[in-house]
């Protein structure tokens, strides 16, 4: 276990250093002069004063050699200092931290909602394998995957906010504003979870230990609840972790449509405003989080499934 | 002729979802290809007197907020997303399969390294990669294809590696090697036929997601650039007119859904077929 | 033999099992086990033993199902019983152990909980009581450090240990009948003897009836009181173990015993039964064994063997043979 965590920690540090280097190079590849960009974000293009640009360049250390700049920057990154946003002039790290909290709330709400529906539905589909219920569930799942959220979100807003007036149309101020975005966001994971659950429960249903449990007097439902779920849920957990990592920045469209101040919208506005420190900071954070989440999932997997001894080699 | 009948016979044997998807998908593809012939109007010709008109006359689906013919815009608008999605998939499949099969064959440190890269990339949302690339090199057709391929190859690599490992451990490959068959022969005769079905199934199953992601970027104004348009951009434009002319929102949305769903159904049909043929082969051996 | 009022522990009458509605896997099974008796159900693999065993507690995996006949355990009807009634019988009046003990244990559930499960269900035991009793039971079936083992998982046990755990689980609520489906087939020879010894011991301690399903005749003579021989889904011969082993009447039983003697003797040409057991999908007219039967009668085309199924002939007390050549 300790060895496993140590190995993963090394992977984390190495990956983050690599990603940091790539992120650091971004402005150079993109041929965006940070000093110029900062000035432009404050004053109109016409008033761009080359002396001011030069002064800022020296102040930011941009006249130093590239590698030197990188290590200075990397040192600061590992201390949690990701610099200041070009546009807001606030520390990037603070903004990202706040945004990740928001995105995590949204993502977890959507994913747990999806899980709550997918587990029973997937199990029932497995029990009715090959019959009508199973076919309908699979078809609906494929339908859900094919619905673009930038279509569903406006339609739901139109229905529930504009026409019926039940829910707010956008914003981030408590439970009510969470419902619509979570509902939109949960459809796709719901489809995946239910299909994964179905497949794994089909295996479980044919497992010998279910037969043995039934021979002890448990009904089919009882045997599935006591002995099936715990074994059947394990593959779903892996997929859950992948989705969580993906949604922590990937719910761009939903966050933009519902004006939710999460990671997705932060990155989107950073792209629109060419806010380089913000982009660099968020890419590092997202990659780091993805690794941490997947490691957590692997550890949890080991807890749920005692036959898996958590180690870096076997998987 | 015999080849054609063989294809038809094979198709008829498939699950009904495959046939439904095939019919629907082919219809969409034909409509998009034949757009210039079918549409009576120029998709960019504005006619402000016709703003937000409902269906009627030779404007089959009515007109949008600038009085442009919705049917024409729908036909032309599909071309961009579908081409980006399809091209991305072709690239992803090629790159992923080659890398994956190679890793499975070579093994060792290279394999380990590539698979760790895959682990990191596979959970990375495509839309974020696309946003970063757009920030660096600006929006456009090439950026989208590059961004979606950059992460898109990973699942194919994983699948191809798995198949390569699985196949090379099979007894009949060992038997073929003992019998003195050449590597190329084994590859052509055994490996490719076995890998073809699952990989093509995955290709079709991934299409819908790509299509929707391209649309999402266009919706955000970072995909297709004016004067060109696609379904995502049309949805973004139509949003504020949704109450006055709901068709403007429904038509592109349904177009995306039908296209994505039909290709997904084909993918599922292929998956069922792959499953069945695998089980048949397992039963025989 | 059976005095009225003494209900048999297990009574199977004219049982037919089919795949769907068409193919018969087992036909006309009659079986009776009295209190405290051990009956061995013997046959080659593919003869329908396991399917018969599962049908006794109504756990046939679909599309297999009972199409005719009835099963009752301790006077309670199993066939076409309500699911609740069945759940009250399974694990309570009848316990079952299986061929691959390791795969029969839930991999992510502690062993002790599974052993105590029947007590929780049928004796309304609390979680703590069930666990305590489970530890006692594990000790009883000869598991060292039972209180520690009760907290371990299936993959940490050897096959023999797992089978002991299964036995403890099956016996936890003191059933009247134990169905043991090839309990030692997957185990090492030395472990086999231990498990059989354990079954013997438990049988003596409780008044337990055992239905022992096996293909191994050497186990049969050591364990069973009576033997029932199955071939291709039907019973061909049954009787007291001594009679059958000494003087088998059915050609199939004879061949089976010869094969097993050859094997234990370890020398000479291995005498095998010509041909193979027919798949259940093929229905055979007449006696199901006649295509492989060495008996001269079966060779003649016009003989009854090829036309009609032989009814049971009583050759001695409690000894029934389904063969046209048998003489009463």
XYZ file of C-alpha atoms in Angstrom, chain C:
328
model
C -40.088 -50.608 4.602
C -41.291 -47.145 5.475
C -43.718 -47.140 8.314
C -46.633 -44.780 7.796
C -46.159 -41.408 9.435
C -42.406 -41.563 8.920
C -42.144 -38.928 6.201
C -39.048 -39.338 4.067
C -36.573 -36.492 4.190
C -36.585 -36.151 0.443
C -39.121 -37.519 -1.964
C -38.834 -37.075 -5.702
C -41.570 -38.443 -7.917
C -41.455 -38.777 -11.692
C -39.369 -35.664 -12.116
C -38.732 -34.373 -15.653
C -36.324 -31.510 -16.288
C -36.144 -29.794 -19.664
C -34.359 -27.001 -21.453
C -37.225 -24.671 -22.251
C -40.159 -26.819 -23.236
C -38.464 -29.069 -25.715
C -35.348 -30.976 -24.727
C -35.506 -33.289 -21.761
C -32.344 -33.253 -19.656
C -33.622 -35.661 -17.036
C -36.642 -37.903 -17.189
C -38.663 -39.923 -14.717
C -36.451 -39.404 -11.689
C -37.711 -41.145 -8.547
C -35.728 -40.713 -5.390
C -36.355 -41.163 -1.711
C -34.101 -40.479 1.239
C -35.089 -41.480 4.740
C -34.091 -39.719 7.914
C -30.410 -40.225 8.688
C -29.724 -42.033 5.433
C -26.947 -41.272 2.987
C -27.804 -41.845 -0.636
C -25.228 -41.565 -3.385
C -26.289 -40.368 -6.814
C -23.704 -41.710 -9.219
C -23.047 -41.132 -12.887
C -20.606 -39.825 -15.462
C -20.310 -36.093 -16.006
C -23.161 -35.041 -18.253
C -25.590 -37.583 -16.847
C -27.763 -34.902 -15.255
C -26.697 -35.234 -11.627
C -26.050 -31.566 -10.898
C -29.190 -30.477 -12.713
C -31.183 -32.931 -10.615
C -29.560 -31.597 -7.448
C -30.412 -27.985 -8.297
C -33.977 -28.924 -9.131
C -34.376 -30.324 -5.613
C -34.183 -26.829 -4.142
C -35.780 -25.214 -7.195
C -32.694 -23.258 -8.232
C -32.382 -24.448 -11.822
C -30.790 -21.724 -13.941
C -33.145 -20.752 -16.774
C -33.940 -21.971 -19.387
C -33.760 -25.245 -17.444
C -36.989 -26.061 -15.649
C -38.999 -28.830 -14.077
C -41.723 -29.848 -16.502
C -43.338 -32.741 -14.625
C -43.311 -34.517 -11.318
C -42.742 -33.249 -7.816
C -40.127 -32.802 -5.128
C -40.869 -32.577 -1.441
C -38.505 -32.101 1.444
C -39.636 -33.253 4.892
C -43.182 -33.426 3.613
C -43.123 -29.884 2.247
C -43.701 -29.536 -1.451
C -40.909 -27.780 -3.373
C -42.192 -27.867 -6.927
C -44.509 -24.971 -7.675
C -44.174 -23.652 -4.116
C -44.364 -19.912 -3.418
C -40.971 -18.118 -3.462
C -41.278 -17.182 0.216
C -41.990 -20.748 1.230
C -38.985 -21.896 -0.786
C -36.732 -19.336 0.885
C -37.877 -20.639 4.245
C -36.906 -24.196 3.288
C -33.589 -23.461 1.587
C -30.771 -23.127 4.074
C -33.169 -24.063 6.866
C -34.412 -27.602 6.237
C -31.946 -28.322 3.466
C -28.361 -27.199 2.989
C -26.241 -27.534 -0.113
C -22.530 -27.691 -0.833
C -20.971 -27.525 -4.264
C -18.156 -28.647 -6.452
C -15.963 -25.504 -6.595
C -16.081 -24.263 -3.017
C -13.861 -21.212 -3.591
C -16.101 -19.697 -6.243
C -19.136 -20.361 -4.069
C -18.013 -17.797 -1.508
C -18.667 -14.111 -2.119
C -15.178 -12.691 -2.753
C -15.875 -9.397 -1.001
C -17.776 -10.612 2.038
C -16.097 -11.918 5.182
C -16.378 -15.670 5.560
C -17.957 -15.496 9.014
C -20.839 -13.404 7.763
C -21.614 -15.908 5.043
C -21.549 -18.795 7.496
C -23.902 -16.955 9.822
C -26.193 -15.815 7.035
C -28.673 -18.685 7.314
C -28.966 -18.044 11.074
C -29.755 -14.413 10.446
C -32.403 -15.465 7.953
C -34.008 -18.436 9.622
C -33.258 -18.073 13.321
C -33.601 -14.294 13.510
C -30.150 -14.108 15.050
C -28.603 -10.684 15.559
C -25.456 -9.841 13.649
C -23.291 -10.475 16.709
C -24.965 -13.759 17.626
C -24.710 -15.009 14.058
C -21.033 -14.182 13.942
C -20.301 -15.869 17.254
C -22.173 -18.966 16.171
C -20.313 -18.854 12.847
C -16.998 -18.955 14.695
C -18.203 -21.956 16.708
C -19.306 -23.708 13.546
C -15.991 -23.001 11.850
C -14.230 -24.497 14.842
C -16.530 -27.515 14.654
C -15.672 -28.173 10.998
C -12.003 -28.125 11.945
C -10.787 -24.711 10.919
C -7.810 -23.649 13.029
C -7.922 -20.160 14.546
C -11.590 -19.980 13.706
C -12.134 -16.511 15.148
C -9.390 -15.084 12.935
C -10.469 -17.086 9.885
C -14.029 -15.862 10.252
C -12.740 -12.419 9.419
C -10.854 -13.468 6.309
C -11.996 -13.489 2.701
C -12.559 -16.358 0.298
C -9.346 -15.808 -1.666
C -7.321 -16.261 1.521
C -8.589 -19.822 1.968
C -7.411 -23.021 0.312
C -9.924 -25.171 -1.540
C -10.253 -27.589 1.363
C -10.743 -24.732 3.831
C -13.344 -23.168 1.572
C -15.243 -26.445 1.436
C -15.161 -26.653 5.230
C -16.566 -23.136 5.340
C -19.307 -24.131 2.894
C -20.148 -27.122 5.069
C -20.302 -24.917 8.152
C -22.584 -22.492 6.301
C -24.826 -25.271 5.014
C -25.153 -26.881 8.445
C -25.502 -23.639 10.421
C -29.256 -23.796 10.906
C -29.272 -27.529 11.528
C -30.941 -28.783 8.341
C -32.465 -32.238 7.932
C -30.953 -32.787 4.523
C -27.579 -31.936 3.048
C -27.172 -32.017 -0.711
C -23.505 -32.429 -1.512
C -22.808 -31.941 -5.225
C -19.374 -33.423 -5.996
C -18.022 -32.033 -2.721
C -14.519 -33.395 -3.138
C -13.972 -33.433 -6.900
C -12.001 -30.206 -7.053
C -9.852 -31.036 -4.030
C -6.545 -32.837 -3.497
C -6.807 -36.513 -2.591
C -5.629 -36.036 1.009
C -8.049 -33.184 1.536
C -10.819 -35.305 0.008
C -10.488 -37.837 2.793
C -10.623 -35.104 5.446
C -13.762 -33.570 3.992
C -15.470 -36.950 3.751
C -14.474 -37.691 7.333
C -15.970 -34.375 8.353
C -19.248 -35.141 6.578
C -19.345 -38.549 8.272
C -18.771 -36.942 11.664
C -21.457 -34.307 11.177
C -23.879 -36.951 10.000
C -23.394 -38.911 13.218
C -23.673 -35.845 15.477
C -26.891 -34.585 13.954
C -29.614 -36.710 12.431
C -28.621 -35.628 8.986
C -29.606 -37.168 5.682
C -27.145 -36.703 2.876
C -27.619 -36.810 -0.854
C -24.097 -37.328 -2.105
C -23.672 -36.615 -5.788
C -20.483 -37.991 -7.234
C -18.870 -39.783 -10.136
C -16.338 -41.409 -7.835
C -17.371 -44.925 -6.788
C -14.618 -45.223 -4.201
C -16.317 -42.500 -2.169
C -19.651 -44.229 -2.536
C -18.777 -47.461 -0.767
C -17.217 -45.554 2.110
C -20.034 -43.092 2.655
C -23.366 -44.224 1.310
C -26.118 -46.509 2.539
C -27.817 -46.687 -0.817
C -26.709 -45.973 -4.378
C -28.671 -44.538 -7.270
C -26.998 -44.786 -10.662
C -27.881 -42.241 -13.342
C -27.189 -42.404 -17.029
C -28.095 -39.766 -19.625
C -30.753 -38.141 -17.484
C -32.415 -41.236 -16.182
C -31.990 -43.655 -13.287
C -30.770 -47.093 -14.399
C -30.261 -48.871 -11.106
C -30.637 -48.347 -7.404
C -30.130 -50.391 -4.285
C -28.166 -50.887 -1.058
C -24.504 -50.056 -1.508
C -23.256 -53.557 -0.649
C -25.564 -55.244 -3.139
C -24.792 -52.854 -5.947
C -21.046 -52.942 -5.469
C -20.962 -56.701 -5.146
C -23.580 -57.728 -7.664
C -24.524 -54.933 -10.060
C -27.325 -55.920 -12.407
C -27.366 -53.152 -15.010
C -24.698 -53.370 -17.707
C -23.887 -49.699 -17.239
C -23.319 -50.066 -13.482
C -21.154 -53.086 -14.164
C -19.046 -51.137 -16.632
C -18.784 -48.202 -14.246
C -17.574 -50.419 -11.416
C -15.120 -52.190 -13.702
C -13.670 -48.872 -14.796
C -13.189 -47.705 -11.244
C -11.642 -51.024 -10.162
C -9.222 -50.793 -13.057
C -8.248 -47.354 -12.002
C -7.657 -48.219 -8.373
C -5.775 -51.366 -9.344
C -3.748 -49.181 -11.639
C -2.761 -51.919 -14.045
C -3.844 -53.701 -17.152
C -5.722 -52.295 -20.066
C -8.113 -49.619 -19.089
C -11.525 -51.018 -19.708
C -13.678 -48.233 -20.951
C -17.290 -48.115 -21.950
C -17.424 -47.934 -25.749
C -18.875 -44.719 -27.119
C -19.698 -41.555 -25.234
C -22.608 -40.332 -23.193
C -25.177 -38.830 -25.572
C -25.797 -35.082 -25.349
C -29.140 -34.191 -23.771
C -30.268 -32.761 -27.086
C -30.444 -36.248 -28.596
C -33.371 -38.346 -27.571
C -32.827 -42.082 -27.666
C -35.716 -44.449 -28.296
C -35.991 -47.431 -25.980
C -33.413 -48.011 -23.283
C -31.142 -44.966 -23.175
C -28.054 -47.126 -22.748
C -28.696 -49.607 -25.565
C -26.408 -48.007 -28.178
C -23.448 -48.603 -25.858
C -24.711 -51.727 -24.151
C -22.404 -54.752 -24.297
C -25.284 -57.097 -23.560
C -26.130 -59.441 -26.407
C -29.811 -58.611 -26.194
C -29.216 -55.007 -27.125
C -27.442 -56.035 -30.320
C -30.525 -57.581 -31.798
C -32.462 -55.020 -33.725
C -35.932 -56.259 -33.014
C -35.288 -56.518 -29.268
C -37.237 -54.424 -26.774
C -34.087 -52.464 -25.847
C -34.296 -50.348 -28.972
C -38.025 -49.857 -28.860
C -39.275 -49.405 -25.357
C -37.926 -47.944 -22.159
C -37.450 -50.670 -19.544
C -39.507 -50.335 -16.387
C -38.027 -51.014 -12.975
C -37.476 -54.648 -12.108
C -37.041 -55.615 -8.475
C -34.196 -58.129 -8.298
C -33.713 -58.150 -4.541
C -34.962 -56.279 -1.524
C -34.734 -52.588 -2.317
C -32.777 -53.287 -5.489
C -34.354 -51.872 -8.652
C -32.917 -52.258 -12.144
C -34.120 -50.605 -15.323
C -33.039 -53.197 -17.833
C -34.794 -55.620 -20.130
C -32.240 -58.282 -19.342
C -32.757 -58.141 -15.602
C -34.616 -61.007 -14.015
C -36.596 -60.679 -10.826
